[in-house]
Amino acid sequence: MITVLEKPVPFGGGVTLPPYKSMSLESDIVTAEIPSLLTLPLRQHIGIAAEPLVAPGDYVQTGQVIARSRGFVSAPIHASSSGIVREIADYEVPSPSHEVTSCIVIETDGKDNWIENNAQSMADYTSISPVKLQERIMQSGIVGLGGAGFPSGVKLIPGLNLDIELLLINAAECEPYISCDEALIRSHVNELITGVDILAHTLQVDACVIAIEENKTEAIEILRKGIDEHSASGIELKLISNLYPAGGERQLIKSITGVAVPADGLPVDIGVVCYNVGTVYAVKQAVVDDRPLVSRIVTVSGPGINKPCNMHVRIGTPMSALIEQCGGYSEDFEYLLMGGPMMGIRLHNDGVPIIKTSNCLLAAGQAFFNGKQEEQPCIRCDECASVCPAALQPQQLHWHSKVFNAERLQDFRLFDCIECGCCSYVCPSHIPLVEQYRLAKSSIWEQRRKQLESQESRTRYEIRQERERQRATAKTLQRDKRTGASDMERKQQEIAAAVNRVKQKREARDQG
Ligand code: SF4
Ligand code: SF4
């Protein structure tokens, strides 16, 4: 049985980082302009890409389903504004490696015409069954907006969650610069509490906790007030340390319950379901307002941007349009990241679209964050191990990554690495450890993919061989059937023919 600890406990490891959040929290959330072209990738989440339901030339309305989910772990895509579908084609999406994927491109008409919906009103959600609420959340295209992008409805599947005892809302937002969740708390606390209540009702759990870092004093006050006003919700507010990565899902669960999620398991295995603040807000919009996920809050910040702020953005908007609305790049600008300075991915093209998981656009400057210093050899100081929240041995992973020893990397649990970047942050030799681990992981995946491919082609070859053998046997049987001869008969005929030949030879010799 899972219990909520009176006082959260340390999760093990972690580092203290400067927050750098105030610059984007100075103003209210800014509504970004709807661009003339929206590019909506069919895959914006963990799992299978959605399947298009529209064709070039179709008129679509805001909120209309334009691609349906395929399979269990998938999410539908909705038009984020009204207009004409211009094309369905491959376009670059946010990634460190110029990845392209199939996208639906909408030429907007500037009217933002919302689709009329005849769906059942769920404003009185307490009278709606959990199954129907789960269906609505699935159909609204909501995925984890904290960055992971797991389709949210999957965590609510009835039957899967029979033993859920705790609904944990992650308001920690522990990476520097990112402040979109805090901006949401400051501006929409009542909607957030309604969202938590909907999820608690859907999961049929009594224990609900919102966990937030203790240094977010303004947001804490607002949450306290909001919870007091909705005392029937039974939500508990827990303050956790502001040690990074306190907001990592596994670290948060450990702090709040004292229980570690098994390395090869999921929170659900210990009776916990965890949602991020942005996702909870999207759930409220889907259930109460019948609005699918067509927008999100994005932090645009960093020393390389002129006017940092939080923006309410339609999914599919080019990142360059947001940069422009934030006063453009400053003279200090060096490069662009999607996400925070610790776990974000470096982008090479700001024309890529905002997707469901884009929580932050970070414009780095010249003397950015931890700075870029020349790499030195490892001095075996063990600093990296002391801060690793996954209790790994980063220096061992470093050695085995350098020579790419896949077996040893897996012995040292490479795949338990959450890529938090704590080890790289403290390394006195400035070794880009996380980059090495990411590279090693993708090389192992590539190796596995090739192994799988060669196994598949071997199986295909064997199946082909077997089919040819069966075909040859069938042909022989058919021929025998036609001549009426069995194997035994054929052999007897062959022997008789041989005896005949010998006889004829003898007779010819005697006559001669
Ligand atoms: S912190 Fe850096 S130098 Fe120290 S052991 Fe780890 S990898 Fe080596
Ligand atoms: S990046 Fe991986 S190895 Fe490094 S501290 Fe984080 S979990 Fe540990």
Coordinates of C-alpha atoms and ligand atoms in Angstrom, one line a residue:
M1 CA 0.0 0.0 0.0
I2 CA 1.3 3.4 -1.0
T3 CA 1.3 6.2 1.6
V4 CA 1.9 9.9 1.2
L5 CA 4.7 10.9 3.6
E6 CA 4.1 13.8 6.0
K7 CA 7.4 15.3 5.0
P8 CA 8.9 14.6 1.5
V9 CA 12.3 12.8 1.6
P10 CA 15.4 13.4 -0.6
F11 CA 15.4 11.4 -3.8
G12 CA 19.1 10.8 -3.8
G13 CA 21.7 12.7 -5.9
G14 CA 20.8 15.9 -7.7
V15 CA 22.3 19.4 -8.0
T16 CA 21.4 23.0 -7.1
L17 CA 20.8 25.1 -10.1
P18 CA 20.1 28.8 -10.6
P19 CA 16.4 29.1 -11.5
Y20 CA 16.5 32.0 -14.1
K21 CA 12.7 32.0 -14.3
S22 CA 11.8 35.5 -13.3
M23 CA 12.6 37.0 -16.7
S24 CA 9.7 35.1 -18.4
L25 CA 7.3 35.6 -15.5
E26 CA 7.4 39.3 -15.4
S27 CA 4.5 39.7 -17.8
D28 CA 1.2 37.9 -18.1
I29 CA 0.8 35.0 -20.7
V30 CA 0.9 36.5 -24.2
T31 CA -1.4 35.1 -26.9
A32 CA 0.7 34.3 -30.0
E33 CA -0.7 35.3 -33.4
I34 CA -2.1 32.5 -35.5
P35 CA 0.3 32.1 -38.4
S36 CA -0.7 31.8 -42.1
L37 CA 0.7 28.3 -42.2
L38 CA 0.3 25.6 -39.5
T39 CA 2.4 22.5 -39.8
L40 CA 1.1 19.6 -37.8
P41 CA 3.3 16.5 -37.6
L42 CA 1.4 13.2 -37.5
R43 CA 3.7 12.0 -34.7
Q44 CA 4.1 14.4 -31.8
H45 CA 4.2 11.9 -29.0
I46 CA 5.5 8.6 -27.8
G47 CA 3.9 5.7 -29.8
I48 CA 2.4 5.3 -33.2
A49 CA 1.8 8.2 -35.6
A50 CA -1.8 9.3 -36.3
E51 CA -3.5 8.5 -39.6
P52 CA -4.7 11.5 -41.8
L53 CA -8.4 11.9 -42.3
V54 CA -8.2 14.8 -44.6
A55 CA -6.8 15.5 -48.1
P56 CA -5.3 18.5 -49.8
G57 CA -8.0 21.1 -50.6
D58 CA -10.3 20.1 -47.7
Y59 CA -11.7 22.9 -45.5
V60 CA -11.1 22.3 -41.8
Q61 CA -12.4 24.0 -38.7
T62 CA -10.6 24.6 -35.5
G63 CA -10.8 21.6 -33.2
Q64 CA -11.7 19.2 -36.1
V65 CA -10.0 15.8 -36.0
I66 CA -7.7 15.7 -39.0
A67 CA -5.8 12.5 -38.1
R68 CA -7.0 9.6 -36.0
S69 CA -5.0 7.6 -33.5
R70 CA -3.8 4.2 -34.6
G71 CA -3.4 1.6 -31.9
F72 CA -3.2 1.7 -28.2
V73 CA -0.4 4.2 -27.7
S74 CA -1.3 6.9 -30.2
A75 CA -3.2 10.2 -30.1
P76 CA -5.4 12.0 -32.6
I77 CA -4.5 15.4 -34.1
H78 CA -6.9 18.3 -34.4
A79 CA -6.8 21.3 -36.6
S80 CA -5.3 24.1 -34.5
S81 CA -7.1 26.8 -36.6
S82 CA -9.5 26.9 -39.5
G83 CA -8.4 26.9 -43.1
I84 CA -7.6 24.8 -46.2
V85 CA -5.4 21.7 -46.0
R86 CA -2.6 22.7 -48.4
E87 CA -0.6 19.4 -48.4
I88 CA 0.4 16.3 -46.5
A89 CA 4.1 16.0 -46.9
D90 CA 7.4 15.4 -45.2
Y91 CA 8.7 18.4 -43.2
E92 CA 11.4 18.9 -40.7
V93 CA 10.3 18.6 -37.0
P94 CA 12.1 19.6 -33.8
S95 CA 15.0 17.2 -33.4
P96 CA 18.8 17.5 -33.1
S97 CA 19.3 15.8 -36.4
H98 CA 17.1 17.5 -39.0
E99 CA 14.5 14.7 -38.7
V100 CA 11.6 14.9 -41.2
T101 CA 8.2 13.4 -40.8
S102 CA 4.8 13.4 -42.5
C103 CA 2.9 16.6 -41.6
I104 CA -0.5 18.1 -42.4
V105 CA -0.1 21.7 -43.5
I106 CA -3.1 24.1 -43.1
E107 CA -3.3 27.4 -44.8
T108 CA -5.3 29.4 -42.2
D109 CA -8.2 31.7 -43.1
G110 CA -7.8 34.1 -40.2
K111 CA -11.3 33.3 -39.0
D112 CA -10.4 30.7 -36.4
N113 CA -13.8 29.0 -36.9
W114 CA -14.4 26.4 -34.2
I115 CA -16.2 23.3 -35.1
E116 CA -19.8 22.8 -33.8
N117 CA -19.7 19.9 -31.5
N118 CA -22.7 17.7 -30.7
A119 CA -20.8 15.8 -28.0
Q120 CA -22.4 15.2 -24.7
S121 CA -21.7 18.1 -22.2
M122 CA -19.5 16.8 -19.4
A123 CA -19.4 20.0 -17.3
D124 CA -21.1 18.0 -14.5
Y125 CA -18.3 15.4 -14.7
T126 CA -19.1 13.8 -11.3
S127 CA -22.2 12.4 -12.9
I128 CA -20.3 10.9 -15.9
S129 CA -18.8 7.4 -15.8
P130 CA -15.0 7.1 -15.6
V131 CA -15.1 5.1 -18.9
K132 CA -16.8 8.0 -20.7
L133 CA -14.4 10.6 -19.2
Q134 CA -11.4 8.4 -20.2
E135 CA -12.8 8.2 -23.8
R136 CA -13.2 12.0 -24.0
I137 CA -9.6 12.5 -22.8
M138 CA -8.3 10.0 -25.3
Q139 CA -10.3 11.6 -28.2
S140 CA -9.0 15.1 -27.2
G141 CA -5.5 14.2 -28.3
I142 CA -3.9 15.0 -24.9
V143 CA -0.4 13.8 -24.4
G144 CA 2.0 14.5 -21.4
L145 CA 2.8 18.2 -21.9
G146 CA 5.7 18.1 -19.5
G147 CA 8.0 16.9 -22.3
A148 CA 7.6 13.1 -22.3
G149 CA 4.5 13.1 -24.6
F150 CA 2.9 9.8 -23.4
P151 CA -0.8 9.8 -24.6
S152 CA -2.6 10.8 -21.4
G153 CA -5.8 8.7 -21.8
V154 CA -3.7 5.5 -21.7
K155 CA -2.9 6.0 -18.0
L156 CA -6.7 6.1 -17.4
I157 CA -7.7 2.9 -19.1
P158 CA -10.2 1.2 -16.8
G159 CA -9.0 -2.1 -15.6
L160 CA -5.4 -1.1 -16.1
N161 CA -5.6 1.1 -13.0
L162 CA -7.5 -1.1 -10.6
D163 CA -4.9 -0.6 -7.9
I164 CA -4.2 3.1 -8.3
E165 CA -4.0 4.7 -4.9
L166 CA -2.4 8.1 -5.6
L167 CA -2.9 10.8 -8.2
L168 CA 0.3 12.9 -8.2
I169 CA 0.4 16.3 -9.9
N170 CA 3.9 17.4 -10.9
A171 CA 4.2 21.2 -10.5
A172 CA 7.9 21.0 -9.8
E173 CA 9.2 22.3 -13.2
C174 CA 12.7 22.0 -11.9
E175 CA 14.8 22.9 -15.0
P176 CA 16.1 26.5 -15.2
Y177 CA 14.4 29.0 -17.4
I178 CA 11.2 26.9 -18.0
S179 CA 8.2 28.6 -16.3
C180 CA 5.1 27.7 -18.4
D181 CA 3.6 25.6 -15.6
E182 CA 4.2 28.3 -13.0
A183 CA 2.6 30.8 -15.4
L184 CA -0.5 28.5 -15.7
I185 CA -0.7 28.2 -11.9
R186 CA -0.6 31.9 -11.5
S187 CA -3.3 32.6 -14.1
H188 CA -5.6 29.5 -14.1
V189 CA -5.5 27.9 -10.7
N190 CA -9.3 27.2 -10.5
E191 CA -9.2 25.4 -13.8
L192 CA -6.2 23.4 -12.7
I193 CA -8.0 22.3 -9.5
T194 CA -11.0 21.3 -11.6
G195 CA -8.7 19.3 -13.8
V196 CA -7.2 17.4 -10.8
D197 CA -10.8 16.7 -9.6
I198 CA -11.7 15.3 -13.0
L199 CA -8.7 13.0 -13.0
A200 CA -9.4 11.8 -9.5
H201 CA -12.9 11.0 -10.4
T202 CA -11.8 9.2 -13.6
L203 CA -9.3 7.1 -11.7
Q204 CA -11.6 6.8 -8.6
V205 CA -8.8 7.7 -6.2
D206 CA -9.1 9.5 -2.9
A207 CA -5.4 10.6 -2.5
C208 CA -4.4 13.6 -4.6
V209 CA -1.2 15.5 -4.2
I210 CA 0.2 18.5 -5.9
A211 CA 3.9 18.7 -5.5
I212 CA 5.8 21.9 -6.1
E213 CA 9.3 23.1 -5.3
E214 CA 9.6 25.1 -2.1
N215 CA 11.2 28.1 -3.7
K216 CA 8.2 29.0 -5.9
T217 CA 6.6 31.1 -3.2
E218 CA 4.1 33.0 -5.3
A219 CA 2.7 29.9 -7.0
I220 CA 2.5 28.1 -3.6
E221 CA 0.4 30.9 -2.2
I222 CA -2.0 30.8 -5.2
L223 CA -2.3 27.0 -5.0
R224 CA -2.9 27.1 -1.3
K225 CA -5.7 29.6 -1.8
G226 CA -7.2 27.7 -4.7
I227 CA -7.2 24.4 -2.7
D228 CA -8.8 26.1 0.3
E229 CA -11.6 27.4 -1.9
H230 CA -12.2 23.8 -3.2
S231 CA -11.7 22.0 0.1
A232 CA -14.0 19.2 -1.0
S233 CA -11.4 18.2 -3.6
G234 CA -9.2 16.7 -0.8
I235 CA -6.1 17.8 -2.6
E236 CA -2.9 18.0 -0.5
L237 CA -0.1 20.4 -1.3
K238 CA 3.4 19.1 -0.8
L239 CA 6.5 21.3 -0.9
I240 CA 9.6 19.5 -2.2
S241 CA 13.3 20.6 -2.3
N242 CA 14.4 22.6 -5.2
L243 CA 17.3 20.3 -6.0
Y244 CA 17.3 19.4 -9.7
P245 CA 15.8 17.0 -11.0
A246 CA 13.1 17.0 -8.3
G247 CA 10.5 17.1 -11.0
G248 CA 11.7 13.9 -12.7
E249 CA 8.7 11.5 -12.4
R250 CA 10.6 8.8 -10.5
Q251 CA 12.4 11.3 -8.3
L252 CA 9.1 13.0 -7.4
I253 CA 7.4 9.7 -6.5
K254 CA 10.3 8.7 -4.3
S255 CA 10.2 12.1 -2.5
I256 CA 6.4 12.0 -1.9
T257 CA 6.0 8.3 -1.0
G258 CA 9.4 7.1 -0.1
V259 CA 9.0 4.2 -2.6
A260 CA 11.2 3.8 -5.6
V261 CA 9.5 2.8 -8.9
P262 CA 11.2 -0.4 -10.0
A263 CA 13.9 0.2 -12.7
D264 CA 12.1 -1.9 -15.3
G265 CA 8.6 -0.9 -14.1
L266 CA 6.2 2.1 -14.3
P267 CA 4.6 4.3 -11.6
V268 CA 1.4 2.4 -12.1
D269 CA 3.1 -0.7 -10.8
I270 CA 3.3 0.8 -7.4
G271 CA -0.2 2.4 -7.6
V272 CA 0.7 5.9 -8.7
V273 CA -0.4 7.9 -11.7
C274 CA 1.5 11.2 -12.3
Y275 CA 0.4 14.1 -14.5
N276 CA 2.0 17.5 -15.2
V277 CA 0.3 20.8 -14.6
G278 CA -0.1 21.6 -18.3
T279 CA -1.7 18.2 -19.0
V280 CA -4.2 18.7 -16.1
Y281 CA -5.3 22.1 -17.6
A282 CA -5.7 20.4 -21.0
V283 CA -7.9 17.7 -19.3
K284 CA -10.2 20.4 -17.8
Q285 CA -10.5 22.0 -21.2
A286 CA -11.3 18.7 -22.9
V287 CA -13.9 17.6 -20.4
V288 CA -15.6 20.8 -19.2
D289 CA -15.2 23.0 -22.3
D290 CA -15.2 20.2 -24.9
R291 CA -12.0 21.7 -26.4
P292 CA -9.4 19.3 -27.8
L293 CA -5.7 20.0 -27.5
V294 CA -4.9 22.6 -30.2
S295 CA -2.7 24.9 -28.2
R296 CA -0.3 25.0 -25.2
I297 CA 1.8 27.4 -23.1
V298 CA 5.4 27.8 -24.2
T299 CA 8.2 29.6 -22.4
V300 CA 10.3 31.7 -24.8
S301 CA 13.4 32.7 -22.8
G302 CA 17.2 32.9 -22.4
P303 CA 19.9 35.5 -22.8
G304 CA 19.6 35.3 -26.6
I305 CA 16.0 36.6 -26.8
N306 CA 15.0 40.3 -26.5
K307 CA 11.6 39.9 -24.6
P308 CA 11.3 36.7 -22.7
C309 CA 7.7 35.7 -21.8
N310 CA 5.3 32.8 -21.7
M311 CA 3.0 32.5 -24.8
H312 CA -0.2 30.8 -25.5
V313 CA 0.6 29.1 -28.8
R314 CA -1.4 27.1 -31.4
I315 CA 0.3 23.7 -32.1
G316 CA 2.0 23.9 -35.5
T317 CA 3.1 27.5 -35.3
P318 CA 6.7 28.0 -36.6
M319 CA 9.1 28.7 -33.8
S320 CA 10.6 31.6 -35.8
A321 CA 7.2 33.4 -35.5
L322 CA 7.3 33.2 -31.7
I323 CA 10.9 34.5 -31.7
E324 CA 9.8 37.4 -33.8
Q325 CA 6.9 38.2 -31.5
C326 CA 9.3 38.2 -28.6
G327 CA 11.4 41.0 -30.2
G328 CA 13.8 38.7 -32.1
Y329 CA 17.2 37.4 -31.1
S330 CA 19.4 39.6 -29.0
E331 CA 23.0 40.4 -30.0
D332 CA 24.1 37.7 -27.5
F333 CA 22.3 34.9 -29.3
E334 CA 24.3 31.7 -29.9
Y335 CA 22.0 28.8 -30.5
L336 CA 18.4 27.6 -29.9
L337 CA 17.2 24.8 -27.7
M338 CA 13.8 23.2 -27.3
G339 CA 13.5 22.5 -23.6
G340 CA 15.7 23.6 -20.7
P341 CA 19.5 23.9 -20.6
M342 CA 19.9 20.5 -18.9
M343 CA 17.7 18.2 -21.0
G344 CA 16.7 20.3 -24.0
I345 CA 17.6 19.4 -27.6
R346 CA 19.6 21.7 -29.8
L347 CA 17.8 22.9 -32.9
H348 CA 19.5 23.9 -36.2
N349 CA 16.4 25.4 -37.8
D350 CA 13.9 27.8 -36.1
G351 CA 11.4 27.3 -38.9
V352 CA 10.3 23.9 -37.3
P353 CA 6.8 23.9 -35.7
I354 CA 5.8 24.0 -32.0
I355 CA 4.5 20.5 -31.2
K356 CA 2.5 19.2 -28.3
T357 CA 5.6 18.5 -26.2
S358 CA 7.4 21.9 -26.8
N359 CA 7.4 23.4 -23.3
C360 CA 10.2 25.9 -23.9
L361 CA 12.2 27.7 -26.6
L362 CA 15.5 28.7 -25.1
A363 CA 17.8 31.1 -26.9
A364 CA 21.3 30.5 -25.5
G365 CA 23.8 33.4 -25.3
Q366 CA 27.6 33.4 -25.4
A367 CA 28.3 32.9 -21.7
F368 CA 25.3 30.6 -21.3
F369 CA 24.5 28.6 -18.2
N370 CA 27.4 26.2 -17.5
G371 CA 29.4 27.6 -20.3
K372 CA 31.3 25.5 -22.9
Q373 CA 34.8 24.7 -21.8
E374 CA 37.5 22.5 -23.3
E375 CA 37.1 18.8 -22.5
Q376 CA 39.9 17.2 -20.3
P377 CA 40.6 13.6 -19.5
C378 CA 38.6 12.0 -16.7
I379 CA 40.4 12.3 -13.3
R380 CA 38.2 9.6 -11.6
C381 CA 37.0 12.1 -9.0
D382 CA 33.6 10.4 -8.7
E383 CA 31.8 13.7 -8.5
C384 CA 29.4 12.5 -11.3
A385 CA 28.4 9.4 -9.3
S386 CA 27.6 11.4 -6.2
V387 CA 25.0 13.5 -8.0
C388 CA 23.4 10.8 -10.2
P389 CA 19.7 10.5 -9.2
A390 CA 19.5 7.1 -10.9
A391 CA 22.4 5.8 -8.7
L392 CA 24.5 4.9 -11.8
Q393 CA 28.2 5.1 -12.3
P394 CA 28.6 7.7 -14.9
Q395 CA 32.3 7.4 -15.2
Q396 CA 32.0 3.7 -16.1
L397 CA 29.4 4.6 -18.7
H398 CA 31.8 7.2 -20.0
W399 CA 34.6 4.6 -20.5
H400 CA 32.4 2.1 -22.2
S401 CA 30.8 4.8 -24.4
K402 CA 34.2 5.9 -25.6
V403 CA 35.0 2.5 -26.9
F404 CA 31.4 1.6 -27.5
N405 CA 31.2 -1.6 -25.5
A406 CA 27.4 -2.3 -25.8
E407 CA 27.5 -5.2 -23.4
R408 CA 29.3 -3.4 -20.6
L409 CA 27.1 -0.3 -21.1
Q410 CA 24.1 -2.4 -20.5
D411 CA 25.8 -4.1 -17.5
F412 CA 26.2 -0.6 -16.1
R413 CA 22.4 0.1 -16.8
L414 CA 22.8 2.7 -19.5
F415 CA 19.1 2.6 -20.2
D416 CA 18.2 3.6 -16.6
C417 CA 19.9 6.9 -17.3
I418 CA 17.2 9.6 -17.4
E419 CA 19.6 12.0 -19.3
C420 CA 19.2 14.7 -16.6
G421 CA 22.7 16.1 -17.2
C422 CA 23.7 16.3 -13.5
C423 CA 26.9 14.4 -14.2
S424 CA 28.0 16.6 -17.0
Y425 CA 27.1 19.7 -15.0
V426 CA 29.5 18.8 -12.1
C427 CA 32.2 17.1 -14.1
P428 CA 35.5 19.1 -13.5
S429 CA 36.9 17.8 -16.7
H430 CA 33.9 19.2 -18.7
I431 CA 33.2 15.9 -20.4
P432 CA 29.9 16.0 -22.3
L433 CA 28.8 12.8 -20.6
V434 CA 25.1 13.0 -21.5
E435 CA 25.9 13.5 -25.2
Q436 CA 28.0 10.4 -25.0
Y437 CA 25.2 8.4 -23.4
R438 CA 22.6 9.6 -25.9
L439 CA 25.0 8.6 -28.8
A440 CA 25.6 5.2 -27.1
K441 CA 21.9 4.6 -26.7
S442 CA 21.1 5.4 -30.3
S443 CA 24.0 3.2 -31.5
I444 CA 22.6 0.3 -29.4
W445 CA 19.1 0.9 -30.8
E446 CA 20.5 0.9 -34.3
Q447 CA 22.4 -2.3 -33.6
R448 CA 19.1 -3.9 -32.3
R449 CA 17.2 -2.6 -35.3
K450 CA 19.8 -4.2 -37.7
Q451 CA 19.8 -7.5 -35.7
L452 CA 16.0 -7.5 -35.9
E453 CA 16.1 -6.8 -39.7
S454 CA 18.7 -9.6 -40.3
Q455 CA 16.6 -12.0 -38.2
E456 CA 13.5 -11.1 -40.2
S457 CA 15.3 -11.5 -43.5
R458 CA 16.7 -14.9 -42.4
T459 CA 13.2 -16.0 -41.3
R460 CA 11.8 -14.8 -44.7
Y461 CA 14.5 -16.8 -46.5
E462 CA 13.8 -20.0 -44.5
I463 CA 10.0 -19.6 -45.1
R464 CA 10.7 -19.2 -48.9
Q465 CA 12.9 -22.3 -48.9
E466 CA 10.3 -24.3 -47.1
R467 CA 7.6 -23.1 -49.5
E468 CA 9.8 -24.2 -52.5
R469 CA 10.4 -27.6 -50.9
Q470 CA 6.6 -28.0 -50.3
R471 CA 5.9 -26.9 -53.9
A472 CA 8.4 -29.5 -55.3
T473 CA 6.9 -32.3 -53.2
A474 CA 3.4 -31.3 -54.3
K475 CA 4.5 -31.4 -58.0
T476 CA 5.9 -34.9 -57.6
L477 CA 2.7 -36.1 -55.9
Q478 CA 0.6 -34.6 -58.6
R479 CA 2.7 -36.2 -61.3
D480 CA 2.4 -39.6 -59.6
K481 CA -1.3 -39.1 -59.2
R482 CA -1.5 -38.4 -63.0
T483 CA 0.5 -41.5 -63.9
G484 CA -1.2 -43.6 -61.2
A485 CA 2.2 -44.7 -59.9
S486 CA 3.2 -44.9 -56.3
D487 CA 6.9 -44.8 -55.3
M488 CA 7.0 -48.6 -54.9
E489 CA 5.4 -49.1 -58.3
R490 CA 7.8 -46.6 -59.9
K491 CA 10.8 -48.4 -58.4
Q492 CA 9.5 -51.8 -59.6
Q493 CA 9.0 -50.4 -63.1
E494 CA 12.6 -49.0 -63.0
I495 CA 14.0 -52.5 -61.9
A496 CA 12.0 -54.3 -64.6
A497 CA 13.3 -51.8 -67.3
A498 CA 16.9 -52.4 -66.1
V499 CA 16.4 -56.2 -66.2
N500 CA 14.9 -55.9 -69.7
R501 CA 17.9 -53.8 -70.9
V502 CA 20.3 -56.5 -69.6
K503 CA 18.3 -59.3 -71.3
Q504 CA 18.3 -57.4 -74.6
K505 CA 22.1 -56.9 -74.4
R506 CA 22.6 -60.7 -73.7
E507 CA 20.4 -61.7 -76.6
A508 CA 22.2 -59.4 -79.0
R509 CA 25.6 -60.8 -77.8
D510 CA 24.4 -64.5 -78.2
Q511 CA 23.2 -63.8 -81.7
G512 CA 26.4 -62.0 -82.6
Ligands
SF4_1 S1 33.1 13.8 -12.8 FE1 34.1 13.7 -14.8 S2 36.3 13.6 -14.2 FE2 35.1 13.0 -12.4 S3 34.9 10.8 -12.5 FE3 33.1 11.7 -13.4 S4 33.6 11.7 -15.6 FE4 35.6 11.5 -14.5
SF4_2 S1 22.6 11.9 -17.1 FE1 22.3 9.8 -16.5 S2 24.2 9.2 -15.7 FE2 24.2 11.4 -15.7 S3 23.5 12.0 -13.7 FE3 21.7 11.9 -15.0 S4 20.9 9.8 -14.8 FE4 22.9 9.8 -14.0

